Amino acid sequence: MQTFFTDEQMEDPGIARANEILRACVHCGMCTATCPSYQVLGDELDSPRGRIYLIKDMLEAGRPADERTVTHIDRCLSCLACMTTCPSGVHYMHLVDHARVHIEKTYRRPFMDRWLRRVLAWVIPHPARFRLVLRAAKLGRPFKALMPDRRLRAMLDMAPDRLPKPSPGDRPQVFAVPDRKKRVALMTGCAQQVLDTDINAATVRLLTRLGVEVVVPEGMGCCGALTHHMGREADAHASAAANIRAFMAEARGQGLDAIVINASGCGTTVKDYGHMFRDGPLAEDAAAVSALAKDITEFLTDLGIPEGDIGMRVAYHAACSLQHGQKVTAAPKDLLRRAGFEVVEPVDSHLCCGSAGTYNLMQPEISAELKARKVTTLEARAPEVIAAGNIGCMVQIGSGTEVPVVHTVELLDWALGGPKPSKLGG
């Protein structure tokens, strides 16, 4: 794609990166075949190719974002299926992230949009606040019909009936083991430790049984993904910088063999810290953290696990952030098979379930259509359980099916000596 940025514009590292990405695009349109929003809406501007044209026009002109551009960018799930499909290697993630920062800086959204986005950014990355708001939402559910905005109604619907108590295992500490083979830091997440404490607990049990010392670092918090995808660059970078310092304190102290992440949405962002901080004083440390970051299934594959013999039929849901964002595709399925599970996959496994961070709250109609499609394809495989590697996907799919939805690591922990997952009646 030909671009026409001025020399002055190219002095901005963000514009220089956007120019590099835009020039890689050859207009082939292969991305439209795997774009979930395009499949639902059928509008070229709701495809990656269409959004690339909108972003190019906006950035080249150096103009503020307009309502039309914002509407179509907001409808992007950032599922990154287009990056898996693209034969030219267009790094759509960095382009759309830059566009969102530009939108946040130059476009004044309607009041309700501004308020909702500010509330989500203030609440979800902070477990204590998130827990309090979810409890309040449960109390407010009987009054849902009175809510004037469909997004508020969607938020009430997503609030779980029950919340687990805060887990002491998510606090900063070290889970020591005798005859230590490896030492890792565990990212405990923000929303995940509120919605499902079983995932981190299963991760710690499994790793320590395999001889891995696990540390939950002091000062670690939200990975920054939620605010990053809102274009709230300062908030996202503040969260990321805190994590970089926390992880590097451990790496420079007793050392780390890996940073283990069991929420793939977080993993995709942490692995991108090196790019986020490439031009600043944290560049070297950020790159080191990105290099250490591994999805739990990547780490277990490298470590090796014993064989199991649980003969349960598992439908594996490939989270977009894992299969497209991190290119981790075979490891979860191979591990489940080694643990003795029968693994099946739905048709169109590359398509998003519609969760996508806060997308199911901000774009509830599109999200609901994608959820219905995903649940139908998963249930068609007649599974006894559905496994996924991302808490957002688990909540989204679980709200549309009676089939239990658990994290892959919970099943592996069970098969290799841990307790049966509570969602399976354990």
GROMACS .gro file of C-alpha atoms in nm:
model
  426
    1MET     CA    1   0.000   0.000   0.000
    2GLN     CA    2   0.139   0.340  -0.097
    3THR     CA    3   0.157   0.596   0.183
    4PHE     CA    4   0.214   0.971   0.189
    5PHE     CA    5   0.330   1.066   0.536
    6THR     CA    6   0.545   1.379   0.558
    7ASP     CA    7   0.899   1.378   0.692
    8GLU     CA    8   0.774   1.563   0.997
    9GLN     CA    9   0.506   1.299   1.062
   10MET     CA   10   0.764   1.022   1.027
   11GLU     CA   11   0.958   1.163   1.320
   12ASP     CA   12   0.681   1.023   1.544
   13PRO     CA   13   0.775   0.659   1.623
   14GLY     CA   14   0.407   0.562   1.623
   15ILE     CA   15   0.353   0.704   1.276
   16ALA     CA   16   0.675   0.544   1.152
   17ARG     CA   17   0.552   0.205   1.274
   18ALA     CA   18   0.208   0.264   1.120
   19ASN     CA   19   0.370   0.352   0.790
   20GLU     CA   20   0.571   0.029   0.796
   21ILE     CA   21   0.257  -0.176   0.861
   22LEU     CA   22   0.046   0.004   0.600
   23ARG     CA   23   0.311  -0.045   0.332
   24ALA     CA   24   0.302  -0.421   0.395
   25CYS     CA   25  -0.069  -0.441   0.303
   26VAL     CA   26  -0.140  -0.544  -0.058
   27HIS     CA   27  -0.521  -0.501  -0.050
   28CYS     CA   28  -0.573  -0.876  -0.110
   29GLY     CA   29  -0.877  -0.899   0.117
   30MET     CA   30  -0.796  -1.245   0.253
   31CYS     CA   31  -0.845  -1.102   0.602
   32THR     CA   32  -1.216  -1.050   0.537
   33ALA     CA   33  -1.274  -1.427   0.524
   34THR     CA   34  -1.172  -1.475   0.887
   35CYS     CA   35  -1.290  -1.147   1.042
   36PRO     CA   36  -1.576  -1.210   1.290
   37SER     CA   37  -1.723  -0.860   1.275
   38TYR     CA   38  -1.728  -0.868   0.895
   39GLN     CA   39  -1.901  -1.206   0.900
   40VAL     CA   40  -2.173  -1.069   1.129
   41LEU     CA   41  -2.215  -0.722   0.976
   42GLY     CA   42  -2.112  -0.772   0.613
   43ASP     CA   43  -1.971  -0.417   0.585
   44GLU     CA   44  -1.630  -0.375   0.421
   45LEU     CA   45  -1.548  -0.104   0.675
   46ASP     CA   46  -1.602  -0.362   0.949
   47SER     CA   47  -1.325  -0.578   0.803
   48PRO     CA   48  -0.950  -0.538   0.865
   49ARG     CA   49  -0.895  -0.411   0.511
   50GLY     CA   50  -1.168  -0.149   0.551
   51ARG     CA   51  -1.037  -0.037   0.887
   52ILE     CA   52  -0.685  -0.013   0.746
   53TYR     CA   53  -0.813   0.234   0.483
   54LEU     CA   54  -0.988   0.439   0.751
   55ILE     CA   55  -0.680   0.444   0.972
   56LYS     CA   56  -0.452   0.536   0.681
   57ASP     CA   57  -0.675   0.826   0.578
   58MET     CA   58  -0.700   0.954   0.937
   59LEU     CA   59  -0.329   0.931   1.017
   60GLU     CA   60  -0.201   1.065   0.683
   61ALA     CA   61  -0.427   1.367   0.705
   62GLY     CA   62  -0.319   1.422   1.065
   63ARG     CA   63  -0.679   1.496   1.148
   64PRO     CA   64  -0.885   1.419   1.458
   65ALA     CA   65  -1.085   1.097   1.447
   66ASP     CA   66  -1.443   1.132   1.325
   67GLU     CA   67  -1.759   0.944   1.425
   68ARG     CA   68  -1.752   0.715   1.121
   69THR     CA   69  -1.396   0.601   1.182
   70VAL     CA   70  -1.453   0.556   1.555
   71THR     CA   71  -1.766   0.346   1.495
   72HIS     CA   72  -1.584   0.094   1.278
   73ILE     CA   73  -1.268   0.082   1.491
   74ASP     CA   74  -1.480   0.025   1.802
   75ARG     CA   75  -1.644  -0.274   1.632
   76CYS     CA   76  -1.305  -0.445   1.594
   77LEU     CA   77  -1.260  -0.725   1.850
   78SER     CA   78  -0.879  -0.724   1.819
   79CYS     CA   79  -0.910  -1.101   1.782
   80LEU     CA   80  -0.614  -1.087   1.539
   81ALA     CA   81  -0.747  -1.364   1.316
   82CYS     CA   82  -0.655  -1.133   1.030
   83MET     CA   83  -0.290  -1.156   1.130
   84THR     CA   84  -0.300  -1.534   1.113
   85THR     CA   85  -0.464  -1.518   0.769
   86CYS     CA   86  -0.259  -1.234   0.614
   87PRO     CA   87  -0.005  -1.365   0.359
   88SER     CA   88   0.187  -1.035   0.373
   89GLY     CA   89   0.253  -1.028   0.746
   90VAL     CA   90   0.061  -0.707   0.815
   91HIS     CA   91   0.090  -0.640   1.190
   92TYR     CA   92  -0.268  -0.523   1.234
   93MET     CA   93  -0.244  -0.530   1.616
   94HIS     CA   94   0.012  -0.251   1.636
   95LEU     CA   95  -0.177  -0.047   1.375
   96VAL     CA   96  -0.519  -0.064   1.540
   97ASP     CA   97  -0.367  -0.004   1.884
   98HIS     CA   98  -0.203   0.314   1.753
   99ALA     CA   99  -0.533   0.420   1.596
  100ARG     CA  100  -0.710   0.376   1.928
  101VAL     CA  101  -0.458   0.598   2.103
  102HIS     CA  102  -0.515   0.862   1.834
  103ILE     CA  103  -0.891   0.831   1.881
  104GLU     CA  104  -0.862   0.867   2.256
  105LYS     CA  105  -0.654   1.182   2.216
  106THR     CA  106  -0.854   1.352   1.939
  107TYR     CA  107  -1.218   1.241   1.958
  108ARG     CA  108  -1.474   1.348   2.216
  109ARG     CA  109  -1.716   1.062   2.262
  110PRO     CA  110  -2.077   1.106   2.370
  111PHE     CA  111  -2.116   1.140   2.746
  112MET     CA  112  -2.241   0.785   2.811
  113ASP     CA  113  -1.954   0.635   2.610
  114ARG     CA  114  -1.700   0.840   2.802
  115TRP     CA  115  -1.855   0.749   3.135
  116LEU     CA  116  -1.880   0.375   3.066
  117ARG     CA  117  -1.525   0.351   2.938
  118ARG     CA  118  -1.393   0.548   3.234
  119VAL     CA  119  -1.580   0.325   3.478
  120LEU     CA  120  -1.455   0.005   3.317
  121ALA     CA  121  -1.097   0.132   3.317
  122TRP     CA  122  -1.127   0.235   3.683
  123VAL     CA  123  -1.295  -0.085   3.802
  124ILE     CA  124  -1.185  -0.401   3.620
  125PRO     CA  125  -0.804  -0.374   3.658
  126HIS     CA  126  -0.845  -0.346   4.037
  127PRO     CA  127  -0.972  -0.668   4.201
  128ALA     CA  128  -1.119  -0.510   4.515
  129ARG     CA  129  -1.317  -0.254   4.312
  130PHE     CA  130  -1.423  -0.515   4.058
  131ARG     CA  131  -1.550  -0.749   4.329
  132LEU     CA  132  -1.751  -0.470   4.492
  133VAL     CA  133  -1.908  -0.362   4.162
  134LEU     CA  134  -2.002  -0.720   4.069
  135ARG     CA  135  -2.181  -0.761   4.400
  136ALA     CA  136  -2.367  -0.436   4.341
  137ALA     CA  137  -2.457  -0.548   3.988
  138LYS     CA  138  -2.613  -0.865   4.122
  139LEU     CA  139  -2.835  -0.656   4.349
  140GLY     CA  140  -2.926  -0.431   4.057
  141ARG     CA  141  -3.026  -0.710   3.820
  142PRO     CA  142  -3.399  -0.701   3.909
  143PHE     CA  143  -3.405  -0.341   3.787
  144LYS     CA  144  -3.241  -0.420   3.453
  145ALA     CA  145  -3.545  -0.318   3.249
  146LEU     CA  146  -3.514   0.034   3.387
  147MET     CA  147  -3.161   0.076   3.254
  148PRO     CA  148  -3.160   0.325   2.965
  149ASP     CA  149  -2.853   0.187   2.788
  150ARG     CA  150  -2.819  -0.164   2.641
  151ARG     CA  151  -2.458  -0.176   2.757
  152LEU     CA  152  -2.562  -0.128   3.118
  153ARG     CA  153  -2.806  -0.415   3.078
  154ALA     CA  154  -2.528  -0.629   2.932
  155MET     CA  155  -2.308  -0.551   3.231
  156LEU     CA  156  -2.580  -0.666   3.470
  157ASP     CA  157  -2.626  -0.986   3.271
  158MET     CA  158  -2.255  -1.066   3.286
  159ALA     CA  159  -2.234  -1.037   3.665
  160PRO     CA  160  -2.208  -1.392   3.809
  161ASP     CA  161  -2.457  -1.521   4.064
  162ARG     CA  162  -2.173  -1.621   4.294
  163LEU     CA  163  -1.824  -1.489   4.348
  164PRO     CA  164  -1.549  -1.692   4.511
  165LYS     CA  165  -1.386  -1.553   4.822
  166PRO     CA  166  -1.050  -1.382   4.763
  167SER     CA  167  -0.778  -1.645   4.752
  168PRO     CA  168  -0.479  -1.608   4.985
  169GLY     CA  169  -0.279  -1.780   4.711
  170ASP     CA  170  -0.306  -1.469   4.494
  171ARG     CA  171  -0.115  -1.256   4.744
  172PRO     CA  172   0.258  -1.191   4.698
  173GLN     CA  173   0.446  -1.498   4.824
  174VAL     CA  174   0.671  -1.787   4.728
  175PHE     CA  175   0.553  -2.145   4.682
  176ALA     CA  176   0.881  -2.323   4.752
  177VAL     CA  177   0.958  -2.681   4.652
  178PRO     CA  178   1.231  -2.927   4.749
  179ASP     CA  179   1.483  -3.014   4.478
  180ARG     CA  180   1.375  -2.718   4.268
  181LYS     CA  181   1.396  -2.772   3.892
  182LYS     CA  182   1.287  -2.425   3.783
  183ARG     CA  183   1.165  -2.097   3.929
  184VAL     CA  184   0.883  -1.897   3.771
  185ALA     CA  185   0.675  -1.589   3.842
  186LEU     CA  186   0.300  -1.635   3.811
  187MET     CA  187   0.088  -1.349   3.679
  188THR     CA  188  -0.231  -1.380   3.884
  189GLY     CA  189  -0.436  -1.140   3.672
  190CYS     CA  190  -0.696  -0.889   3.783
  191ALA     CA  191  -1.040  -0.999   3.662
  192GLN     CA  192  -0.942  -1.366   3.682
  193GLN     CA  193  -0.861  -1.364   4.052
  194VAL     CA  194  -1.206  -1.216   4.116
  195LEU     CA  195  -1.409  -1.437   3.883
  196ASP     CA  196  -1.235  -1.775   3.922
  197THR     CA  197  -0.977  -1.844   4.193
  198ASP     CA  198  -0.952  -2.211   4.089
  199ILE     CA  199  -0.731  -2.131   3.788
  200ASN     CA  200  -0.436  -1.987   3.976
  201ALA     CA  201  -0.471  -2.249   4.248
  202ALA     CA  202  -0.458  -2.531   3.992
  203THR     CA  203  -0.158  -2.368   3.825
  204VAL     CA  204   0.037  -2.348   4.149
  205ARG     CA  205  -0.051  -2.706   4.251
  206LEU     CA  206   0.051  -2.849   3.915
  207LEU     CA  207   0.376  -2.656   3.886
  208THR     CA  208   0.492  -2.729   4.240
  209ARG     CA  209   0.416  -3.101   4.199
  210LEU     CA  210   0.639  -3.091   3.891
  211GLY     CA  211   0.924  -2.936   4.091
  212VAL     CA  212   0.876  -2.572   3.992
  213GLU     CA  213   0.904  -2.298   4.253
  214VAL     CA  214   0.634  -2.035   4.198
  215VAL     CA  215   0.658  -1.675   4.310
  216VAL     CA  216   0.375  -1.421   4.307
  217PRO     CA  217   0.577  -1.097   4.287
  218GLU     CA  218   0.524  -0.797   4.511
  219GLY     CA  219   0.400  -0.497   4.313
  220MET     CA  220   0.251  -0.695   4.024
  221GLY     CA  221  -0.096  -0.598   3.902
  222CYS     CA  222  -0.308  -0.572   3.588
  223CYS     CA  223  -0.116  -0.638   3.267
  224GLY     CA  224  -0.262  -0.323   3.111
  225ALA     CA  225  -0.449  -0.498   2.829
  226LEU     CA  226  -0.791  -0.356   2.908
  227THR     CA  227  -0.685   0.009   2.909
  228HIS     CA  228  -0.440  -0.052   2.623
  229HIS     CA  229  -0.722  -0.165   2.395
  230MET     CA  230  -0.925   0.140   2.496
  231GLY     CA  231  -0.645   0.365   2.374
  232ARG     CA  232  -0.575   0.485   2.728
  233GLU     CA  233  -0.202   0.477   2.671
  234ALA     CA  234  -0.089   0.641   2.996
  235ASP     CA  235  -0.297   0.404   3.210
  236ALA     CA  236  -0.183   0.097   3.017
  237HIS     CA  237   0.183   0.195   3.031
  238ALA     CA  238   0.163   0.266   3.404
  239SER     CA  239   0.027  -0.085   3.468
  240ALA     CA  240   0.283  -0.243   3.239
  241ALA     CA  241   0.573  -0.049   3.390
  242ALA     CA  242   0.477  -0.164   3.741
  243ASN     CA  243   0.480  -0.524   3.623
  244ILE     CA  244   0.812  -0.487   3.446
  245ARG     CA  245   0.970  -0.358   3.767
  246ALA     CA  246   0.809  -0.634   3.974
  247PHE     CA  247   0.920  -0.913   3.742
  248MET     CA  248   1.270  -0.778   3.695
  249ALA     CA  249   1.317  -0.749   4.072
  250GLU     CA  250   1.260  -1.125   4.091
  251ALA     CA  251   1.473  -1.194   3.784
  252ARG     CA  252   1.764  -0.998   3.929
  253GLY     CA  253   1.710  -1.148   4.272
  254GLN     CA  254   1.673  -1.524   4.285
  255GLY     CA  255   1.625  -1.549   3.910
  256LEU     CA  256   1.336  -1.654   3.685
  257ASP     CA  257   1.317  -1.924   3.422
  258ALA     CA  258   0.985  -1.789   3.296
  259ILE     CA  259   0.690  -1.565   3.367
  260VAL     CA  260   0.393  -1.801   3.353
  261ILE     CA  261   0.061  -1.656   3.239
  262ASN     CA  262  -0.267  -1.848   3.243
  263ALA     CA  263  -0.492  -1.578   3.095
  264SER     CA  264  -0.401  -1.557   2.729
  265GLY     CA  265  -0.532  -1.203   2.690
  266CYS     CA  266  -0.272  -1.097   2.946
  267GLY     CA  267  -0.007  -1.310   2.778
  268THR     CA  268  -0.045  -1.139   2.442
  269THR     CA  269   0.001  -0.798   2.606
  270VAL     CA  270   0.297  -0.896   2.825
  271LYS     CA  271   0.473  -1.047   2.524
  272ASP     CA  272   0.430  -0.707   2.356
  273TYR     CA  273   0.587  -0.505   2.640
  274GLY     CA  274   0.912  -0.492   2.445
  275HIS     CA  275   0.735  -0.310   2.162
  276MET     CA  276   0.535  -0.086   2.394
  277PHE     CA  277   0.848   0.046   2.567
  278ARG     CA  278   1.090   0.020   2.273
  279ASP     CA  279   1.182   0.390   2.275
  280GLY     CA  280   1.198   0.456   2.649
  281PRO     CA  281   1.421   0.397   2.950
  282LEU     CA  282   1.247   0.065   3.027
  283ALA     CA  283   1.321  -0.075   2.681
  284GLU     CA  284   1.580  -0.333   2.791
  285ASP     CA  285   1.382  -0.456   3.092
  286ALA     CA  286   1.058  -0.464   2.892
  287ALA     CA  287   1.222  -0.676   2.623
  288ALA     CA  288   1.356  -0.912   2.892
  289VAL     CA  289   1.008  -0.953   3.043
  290SER     CA  290   0.854  -1.021   2.703
  291ALA     CA  291   1.119  -1.285   2.636
  292LEU     CA  292   1.045  -1.457   2.969
  293ALA     CA  293   0.666  -1.457   2.924
  294LYS     CA  294   0.509  -1.793   2.844
  295ASP     CA  295   0.156  -1.923   2.839
  296ILE     CA  296   0.116  -2.198   3.097
  297THR     CA  297   0.076  -2.456   2.818
  298GLU     CA  298   0.398  -2.340   2.650
  299PHE     CA  299   0.585  -2.377   2.977
  300LEU     CA  300   0.438  -2.720   3.052
  301THR     CA  301   0.526  -2.839   2.703
  302ASP     CA  302   0.888  -2.735   2.753
  303LEU     CA  303   0.892  -2.884   3.104
  304GLY     CA  304   0.725  -3.211   3.011
  305ILE     CA  305   0.439  -3.376   3.199
  306PRO     CA  306   0.361  -3.738   3.285
  307GLU     CA  307   0.085  -3.925   3.106
  308GLY     CA  308  -0.266  -3.945   3.250
  309ASP     CA  309  -0.563  -4.170   3.188
  310ILE     CA  310  -0.880  -3.961   3.222
  311GLY     CA  311  -1.100  -4.057   2.929
  312MET     CA  312  -1.326  -3.754   2.922
  313ARG     CA  313  -1.437  -3.589   2.597
  314VAL     CA  314  -1.314  -3.229   2.593
  315ALA     CA  315  -1.409  -2.964   2.337
  316TYR     CA  316  -1.113  -2.731   2.319
  317HIS     CA  317  -1.189  -2.365   2.255
  318ALA     CA  318  -0.887  -2.182   2.113
  319ALA     CA  319  -0.885  -1.832   2.261
  320CYS     CA  320  -0.802  -1.572   1.996
  321SER     CA  321  -0.531  -1.415   2.209
  322LEU     CA  322  -0.363  -1.756   2.234
  323GLN     CA  323  -0.398  -1.889   1.880
  324HIS     CA  324  -0.371  -1.560   1.689
  325GLY     CA  325  -0.199  -1.326   1.934
  326GLN     CA  326   0.065  -1.569   2.060
  327LYS     CA  327   0.055  -1.837   1.788
  328VAL     CA  328   0.016  -2.107   2.055
  329THR     CA  329  -0.203  -2.366   1.887
  330ALA     CA  330  -0.087  -2.726   1.939
  331ALA     CA  331   0.043  -2.714   2.297
  332PRO     CA  332  -0.291  -2.707   2.486
  333LYS     CA  333  -0.439  -2.990   2.280
  334ASP     CA  334  -0.125  -3.202   2.295
  335LEU     CA  335  -0.107  -3.164   2.673
  336LEU     CA  336  -0.471  -3.259   2.719
  337ARG     CA  337  -0.425  -3.568   2.503
  338ARG     CA  338  -0.114  -3.667   2.697
  339ALA     CA  339  -0.317  -3.631   3.016
  340GLY     CA  340  -0.565  -3.885   2.877
  341PHE     CA  341  -0.846  -3.665   2.749
  342GLU     CA  342  -1.023  -3.711   2.417
  343VAL     CA  343  -0.988  -3.371   2.251
  344VAL     CA  344  -1.232  -3.244   1.989
  345GLU     CA  345  -1.254  -2.904   1.823
  346PRO     CA  346  -1.548  -2.704   1.687
  347VAL     CA  347  -1.582  -2.602   1.324
  348ASP     CA  348  -1.452  -2.249   1.256
  349SER     CA  349  -1.229  -2.276   1.562
  350HIS     CA  350  -1.043  -1.966   1.439
  351LEU     CA  351  -1.345  -1.741   1.502
  352CYS     CA  352  -1.384  -1.533   1.817
  353CYS     CA  353  -1.640  -1.614   2.087
  354GLY     CA  354  -1.722  -1.243   2.121
  355SER     CA  355  -1.569  -1.181   2.463
  356ALA     CA  356  -1.260  -0.979   2.362
  357GLY     CA  357  -1.191  -0.798   2.688
  358THR     CA  358  -1.474  -0.549   2.736
  359TYR     CA  359  -1.619  -0.601   2.387
  360ASN     CA  360  -1.911  -0.809   2.518
  361LEU     CA  361  -2.002  -0.513   2.739
  362MET     CA  362  -1.950  -0.233   2.487
  363GLN     CA  363  -2.080  -0.413   2.174
  364PRO     CA  364  -2.338  -0.653   2.322
  365GLU     CA  365  -2.536  -0.728   2.004
  366ILE     CA  366  -2.237  -0.833   1.793
  367SER     CA  367  -2.090  -1.018   2.089
  368ALA     CA  368  -2.414  -1.210   2.148
  369GLU     CA  369  -2.424  -1.326   1.786
  370LEU     CA  370  -2.065  -1.449   1.803
  371LYS     CA  371  -2.132  -1.624   2.135
  372ALA     CA  372  -2.434  -1.805   1.993
  373ARG     CA  373  -2.231  -1.926   1.695
  374LYS     CA  374  -1.944  -2.043   1.913
  375VAL     CA  375  -2.166  -2.225   2.162
  376THR     CA  376  -2.352  -2.400   1.880
  377THR     CA  377  -2.031  -2.529   1.722
  378LEU     CA  378  -1.889  -2.641   2.057
  379GLU     CA  379  -2.205  -2.822   2.166
  380ALA     CA  380  -2.224  -2.993   1.826
  381ARG     CA  381  -1.917  -3.196   1.929
  382ALA     CA  382  -2.112  -3.341   2.226
  383PRO     CA  383  -1.841  -3.268   2.485
  384GLU     CA  384  -1.852  -3.355   2.853
  385VAL     CA  385  -1.654  -3.040   2.927
  386ILE     CA  386  -1.524  -2.735   2.738
  387ALA     CA  387  -1.165  -2.623   2.797
  388ALA     CA  388  -1.022  -2.279   2.727
  389GLY     CA  389  -0.713  -2.080   2.818
  390ASN     CA  390  -0.862  -1.739   2.886
  391ILE     CA  391  -1.100  -1.625   3.161
  392GLY     CA  392  -1.292  -1.390   2.930
  393CYS     CA  393  -1.373  -1.674   2.692
  394MET     CA  394  -1.471  -1.898   2.981
  395VAL     CA  395  -1.721  -1.646   3.118
  396GLN     CA  396  -1.858  -1.565   2.772
  397ILE     CA  397  -1.909  -1.926   2.662
  398GLY     CA  398  -2.022  -2.038   3.006
  399SER     CA  399  -2.306  -1.785   2.997
  400GLY     CA  400  -2.450  -1.959   2.690
  401THR     CA  401  -2.422  -2.329   2.765
  402GLU     CA  402  -2.493  -2.588   3.032
  403VAL     CA  403  -2.172  -2.774   2.948
  404PRO     CA  404  -1.909  -2.701   3.216
  405VAL     CA  405  -1.635  -2.463   3.102
  406VAL     CA  406  -1.299  -2.495   3.275
  407HIS     CA  407  -0.944  -2.379   3.220
  408THR     CA  408  -0.707  -2.618   3.047
  409VAL     CA  409  -0.475  -2.611   3.347
  410GLU     CA  410  -0.755  -2.726   3.578
  411LEU     CA  411  -0.800  -3.039   3.371
  412LEU     CA  412  -0.426  -3.104   3.358
  413ASP     CA  413  -0.398  -3.057   3.735
  414TRP     CA  414  -0.682  -3.306   3.791
  415ALA     CA  415  -0.541  -3.564   3.552
  416LEU     CA  416  -0.200  -3.545   3.717
  417GLY     CA  417  -0.301  -3.580   4.081
  418GLY     CA  418  -0.494  -3.268   4.174
  419PRO     CA  419  -0.859  -3.235   4.276
  420LYS     CA  420  -1.143  -3.264   4.031
  421PRO     CA  421  -1.245  -2.916   3.905
  422SER     CA  422  -1.532  -2.780   4.113
  423LYS     CA  423  -1.738  -2.708   3.799
  424LEU     CA  424  -1.737  -3.083   3.728
  425GLY     CA  425  -1.874  -3.159   4.072
  426GLY     CA  426  -1.535  -3.200   4.231
   0.00000   0.00000   0.00000
